Amino acid sequence: MNIYRVVGIALSVFCLTSYSVSFAQKVAPYCTSTIYSDNSFTQIADNFSIYDEVFLRVYCKALPKGTYKIATQWMDENGRLQSERGQTFEIGFPRGHSASFKFKQMPQGSINRMTSGDDFEDHQYGRWSVLTFINNEEIGRNHFTIKN
């Protein structure tokens, strides 16, 4: 086999491997996550009433072909996980993709409400965080406040 052919093949394999590894490490710059107060995704917000719905939109541009999972973790003020949601999708050719998630506080049950006198527990108020991941890589961390 010609030495130039061997070197050419080795160089091609190296370049392809380097490209795929470097892209895998750089998914985060291609994705953004934003919190909105409406499901039309027009009103960016970070302050909510306990009765409001919180909407998160994740947008990734120019994702290469492959299978992806976007996951969210909704954390209360004390850093405790209160909810997890995820979506899996397939990209057949390089293109953008958006996903949306909704979070709403649930009132206490009737027995707890009778004993405490409140519809919601204390941990449901305060500064919240939502962590966003794509294929287990953190791509965003957004904060919002829930008030009475």
PDB file of C-alpha atoms in Angstrom:
ATOM      1  CA  MET A   1       0.000   0.000   0.000  1.00  0.00           C
ATOM      2  CA  ASN A   2       1.249   3.439  -0.871  1.00  0.00           C
ATOM      3  CA  ILE A   3       2.600   5.444   2.107  1.00  0.00           C
ATOM      4  CA  TYR A   4       0.606   8.503   1.004  1.00  0.00           C
ATOM      5  CA  ARG A   5      -2.589   6.480   1.049  1.00  0.00           C
ATOM      6  CA  VAL A   6      -1.870   5.199   4.593  1.00  0.00           C
ATOM      7  CA  VAL A   7      -1.069   8.710   5.843  1.00  0.00           C
ATOM      8  CA  GLY A   8      -4.180  10.074   4.106  1.00  0.00           C
ATOM      9  CA  ILE A   9      -6.446   7.456   5.706  1.00  0.00           C
ATOM     10  CA  ALA A  10      -4.912   8.011   9.143  1.00  0.00           C
ATOM     11  CA  LEU A  11      -5.317  11.778   8.805  1.00  0.00           C
ATOM     12  CA  SER A  12      -8.951  11.396   7.693  1.00  0.00           C
ATOM     13  CA  VAL A  13      -9.778   9.156  10.669  1.00  0.00           C
ATOM     14  CA  PHE A  14      -8.070  11.611  13.042  1.00  0.00           C
ATOM     15  CA  CYS A  15      -9.965  14.603  11.628  1.00  0.00           C
ATOM     16  CA  LEU A  16     -13.355  12.858  11.762  1.00  0.00           C
ATOM     17  CA  THR A  17     -12.735  11.693  15.324  1.00  0.00           C
ATOM     18  CA  SER A  18     -11.583  15.155  16.406  1.00  0.00           C
ATOM     19  CA  TYR A  19     -14.622  16.793  14.839  1.00  0.00           C
ATOM     20  CA  SER A  20     -17.144  14.467  16.499  1.00  0.00           C
ATOM     21  CA  VAL A  21     -15.435  14.707  19.900  1.00  0.00           C
ATOM     22  CA  SER A  22     -15.154  18.494  19.733  1.00  0.00           C
ATOM     23  CA  PHE A  23     -18.816  18.858  18.730  1.00  0.00           C
ATOM     24  CA  ALA A  24     -19.982  16.517  21.473  1.00  0.00           C
ATOM     25  CA  GLN A  25     -18.283  18.765  23.992  1.00  0.00           C
ATOM     26  CA  LYS A  26     -19.824  21.914  22.509  1.00  0.00           C
ATOM     27  CA  VAL A  27     -23.568  21.213  22.444  1.00  0.00           C
ATOM     28  CA  ALA A  28     -24.202  23.847  25.127  1.00  0.00           C
ATOM     29  CA  PRO A  29     -23.223  26.899  23.006  1.00  0.00           C
ATOM     30  CA  TYR A  30     -25.828  25.846  20.432  1.00  0.00           C
ATOM     31  CA  CYS A  31     -28.683  25.790  22.972  1.00  0.00           C
ATOM     32  CA  THR A  32     -30.502  28.395  25.028  1.00  0.00           C
ATOM     33  CA  SER A  33     -33.215  28.145  27.673  1.00  0.00           C
ATOM     34  CA  THR A  34     -35.587  30.954  28.610  1.00  0.00           C
ATOM     35  CA  ILE A  35     -38.451  31.283  31.123  1.00  0.00           C
ATOM     36  CA  TYR A  36     -41.759  32.784  30.019  1.00  0.00           C
ATOM     37  CA  SER A  37     -45.047  33.622  31.706  1.00  0.00           C
ATOM     38  CA  ASP A  38     -47.189  32.471  28.776  1.00  0.00           C
ATOM     39  CA  ASN A  39     -47.400  29.503  26.444  1.00  0.00           C
ATOM     40  CA  SER A  40     -47.030  31.720  23.381  1.00  0.00           C
ATOM     41  CA  PHE A  41     -43.448  32.364  24.579  1.00  0.00           C
ATOM     42  CA  THR A  42     -43.646  36.136  24.169  1.00  0.00           C
ATOM     43  CA  GLN A  43     -43.376  37.367  27.791  1.00  0.00           C
ATOM     44  CA  ILE A  44     -39.987  36.628  29.387  1.00  0.00           C
ATOM     45  CA  ALA A  45     -40.423  36.599  33.154  1.00  0.00           C
ATOM     46  CA  ASP A  46     -38.710  35.740  36.420  1.00  0.00           C
ATOM     47  CA  ASN A  47     -41.402  36.630  39.003  1.00  0.00           C
ATOM     48  CA  PHE A  48     -44.537  34.539  39.410  1.00  0.00           C
ATOM     49  CA  SER A  49     -47.521  34.160  41.706  1.00  0.00           C
ATOM     50  CA  ILE A  50     -47.949  30.786  43.427  1.00  0.00           C
ATOM     51  CA  TYR A  51     -50.961  30.232  41.113  1.00  0.00           C
ATOM     52  CA  ASP A  52     -49.104  30.991  37.852  1.00  0.00           C
ATOM     53  CA  GLU A  53     -47.764  28.544  35.315  1.00  0.00           C
ATOM     54  CA  VAL A  54     -44.058  28.788  34.462  1.00  0.00           C
ATOM     55  CA  PHE A  55     -43.028  27.979  30.901  1.00  0.00           C
ATOM     56  CA  LEU A  56     -39.514  27.050  29.809  1.00  0.00           C
ATOM     57  CA  ARG A  57     -38.500  27.054  26.161  1.00  0.00           C
ATOM     58  CA  VAL A  58     -35.300  25.348  25.056  1.00  0.00           C
ATOM     59  CA  TYR A  59     -33.977  26.106  21.595  1.00  0.00           C
ATOM     60  CA  CYS A  60     -31.005  24.372  19.981  1.00  0.00           C
ATOM     61  CA  LYS A  61     -29.728  25.444  16.583  1.00  0.00           C
ATOM     62  CA  ALA A  62     -27.868  23.349  14.043  1.00  0.00           C
ATOM     63  CA  LEU A  63     -27.946  20.040  15.895  1.00  0.00           C
ATOM     64  CA  PRO A  64     -26.354  17.239  13.878  1.00  0.00           C
ATOM     65  CA  LYS A  65     -28.158  14.014  13.028  1.00  0.00           C
ATOM     66  CA  GLY A  66     -28.784  11.854  16.087  1.00  0.00           C
ATOM     67  CA  THR A  67     -31.014  11.065  19.055  1.00  0.00           C
ATOM     68  CA  TYR A  68     -31.271  13.636  21.834  1.00  0.00           C
ATOM     69  CA  LYS A  69     -32.910  13.913  25.221  1.00  0.00           C
ATOM     70  CA  ILE A  70     -33.688  17.270  26.768  1.00  0.00           C
ATOM     71  CA  ALA A  71     -34.322  16.991  30.500  1.00  0.00           C
ATOM     72  CA  THR A  72     -35.273  19.565  33.130  1.00  0.00           C
ATOM     73  CA  GLN A  73     -34.891  19.539  36.904  1.00  0.00           C
ATOM     74  CA  TRP A  74     -37.034  22.019  38.858  1.00  0.00           C
ATOM     75  CA  MET A  75     -35.376  22.823  42.207  1.00  0.00           C
ATOM     76  CA  ASP A  76     -36.914  24.702  45.141  1.00  0.00           C
ATOM     77  CA  GLU A  77     -35.191  27.425  47.166  1.00  0.00           C
ATOM     78  CA  ASN A  78     -33.443  24.813  49.328  1.00  0.00           C
ATOM     79  CA  GLY A  79     -31.995  23.007  46.297  1.00  0.00           C
ATOM     80  CA  ARG A  80     -34.375  20.052  46.600  1.00  0.00           C
ATOM     81  CA  LEU A  81     -35.577  18.446  43.399  1.00  0.00           C
ATOM     82  CA  GLN A  82     -39.336  18.990  43.086  1.00  0.00           C
ATOM     83  CA  SER A  83     -40.003  17.895  39.517  1.00  0.00           C
ATOM     84  CA  GLU A  84     -38.274  16.328  36.517  1.00  0.00           C
ATOM     85  CA  ARG A  85     -39.428  16.337  32.935  1.00  0.00           C
ATOM     86  CA  GLY A  86     -37.868  15.174  29.694  1.00  0.00           C
ATOM     87  CA  GLN A  87     -38.366  14.838  25.965  1.00  0.00           C
ATOM     88  CA  THR A  88     -36.534  12.581  23.531  1.00  0.00           C
ATOM     89  CA  PHE A  89     -36.347  13.465  19.856  1.00  0.00           C
ATOM     90  CA  GLU A  90     -34.579  12.415  16.680  1.00  0.00           C
ATOM     91  CA  ILE A  91     -32.789  14.730  14.249  1.00  0.00           C
ATOM     92  CA  GLY A  92     -32.545  13.275  10.721  1.00  0.00           C
ATOM     93  CA  PHE A  93     -30.436  16.081   9.248  1.00  0.00           C
ATOM     94  CA  PRO A  94     -28.732  19.128  10.793  1.00  0.00           C
ATOM     95  CA  ARG A  95     -31.379  21.625  11.927  1.00  0.00           C
ATOM     96  CA  GLY A  96     -32.745  23.513  14.908  1.00  0.00           C
ATOM     97  CA  HIS A  97     -35.109  22.096  17.500  1.00  0.00           C
ATOM     98  CA  SER A  98     -37.201  23.644  20.256  1.00  0.00           C
ATOM     99  CA  ALA A  99     -38.882  22.035  23.229  1.00  0.00           C
ATOM    100  CA  SER A 100     -41.174  23.496  25.857  1.00  0.00           C
ATOM    101  CA  PHE A 101     -41.903  22.544  29.445  1.00  0.00           C
ATOM    102  CA  LYS A 102     -44.567  23.721  31.892  1.00  0.00           C
ATOM    103  CA  PHE A 103     -44.378  23.870  35.680  1.00  0.00           C
ATOM    104  CA  LYS A 104     -47.214  24.666  38.068  1.00  0.00           C
ATOM    105  CA  GLN A 105     -47.347  24.458  41.836  1.00  0.00           C
ATOM    106  CA  MET A 106     -49.866  21.985  43.222  1.00  0.00           C
ATOM    107  CA  PRO A 107     -51.822  22.886  46.366  1.00  0.00           C
ATOM    108  CA  GLN A 108     -51.649  20.698  49.441  1.00  0.00           C
ATOM    109  CA  GLY A 109     -54.206  17.979  49.984  1.00  0.00           C
ATOM    110  CA  SER A 110     -57.375  18.795  51.913  1.00  0.00           C
ATOM    111  CA  ILE A 111     -56.199  17.267  55.225  1.00  0.00           C
ATOM    112  CA  ASN A 112     -52.915  19.225  55.210  1.00  0.00           C
ATOM    113  CA  ARG A 113     -54.793  22.362  54.160  1.00  0.00           C
ATOM    114  CA  MET A 114     -57.177  21.964  57.112  1.00  0.00           C
ATOM    115  CA  THR A 115     -54.340  21.565  59.628  1.00  0.00           C
ATOM    116  CA  SER A 116     -52.093  24.332  58.268  1.00  0.00           C
ATOM    117  CA  GLY A 117     -54.704  26.770  56.976  1.00  0.00           C
ATOM    118  CA  ASP A 118     -52.620  27.339  53.819  1.00  0.00           C
ATOM    119  CA  ASP A 119     -53.131  26.106  50.279  1.00  0.00           C
ATOM    120  CA  PHE A 120     -49.375  25.749  49.695  1.00  0.00           C
ATOM    121  CA  GLU A 121     -46.374  24.631  51.727  1.00  0.00           C
ATOM    122  CA  ASP A 122     -43.538  27.038  52.645  1.00  0.00           C
ATOM    123  CA  HIS A 123     -41.005  25.341  50.360  1.00  0.00           C
ATOM    124  CA  GLN A 124     -43.182  26.154  47.340  1.00  0.00           C
ATOM    125  CA  TYR A 125     -42.354  29.861  47.653  1.00  0.00           C
ATOM    126  CA  GLY A 126     -39.035  31.590  47.080  1.00  0.00           C
ATOM    127  CA  ARG A 127     -36.261  31.520  44.493  1.00  0.00           C
ATOM    128  CA  TRP A 128     -36.409  28.484  42.229  1.00  0.00           C
ATOM    129  CA  SER A 129     -33.985  27.075  39.672  1.00  0.00           C
ATOM    130  CA  VAL A 130     -34.583  24.997  36.590  1.00  0.00           C
ATOM    131  CA  LEU A 131     -31.585  23.098  35.251  1.00  0.00           C
ATOM    132  CA  THR A 132     -31.709  22.042  31.606  1.00  0.00           C
ATOM    133  CA  PHE A 133     -29.709  19.173  30.121  1.00  0.00           C
ATOM    134  CA  ILE A 134     -29.277  17.755  26.648  1.00  0.00           C
ATOM    135  CA  ASN A 135     -27.925  14.200  26.605  1.00  0.00           C
ATOM    136  CA  ASN A 136     -26.865  14.646  30.262  1.00  0.00           C
ATOM    137  CA  GLU A 137     -24.832  17.814  29.560  1.00  0.00           C
ATOM    138  CA  GLU A 138     -26.061  20.906  31.402  1.00  0.00           C
ATOM    139  CA  ILE A 139     -26.960  23.575  28.861  1.00  0.00           C
ATOM    140  CA  GLY A 140     -28.768  26.093  31.041  1.00  0.00           C
ATOM    141  CA  ARG A 141     -29.671  27.185  34.537  1.00  0.00           C
ATOM    142  CA  ASN A 142     -32.529  29.646  34.924  1.00  0.00           C
ATOM    143  CA  HIS A 143     -33.863  31.234  38.111  1.00  0.00           C
ATOM    144  CA  PHE A 144     -37.290  32.572  38.984  1.00  0.00           C
ATOM    145  CA  THR A 145     -39.155  33.660  42.107  1.00  0.00           C
ATOM    146  CA  ILE A 146     -42.537  32.447  43.315  1.00  0.00           C
ATOM    147  CA  LYS A 147     -44.448  34.802  45.630  1.00  0.00           C
ATOM    148  CA  ASN A 148     -47.813  34.686  47.335  1.00  0.00           C
TER     149      ASN A 148
END
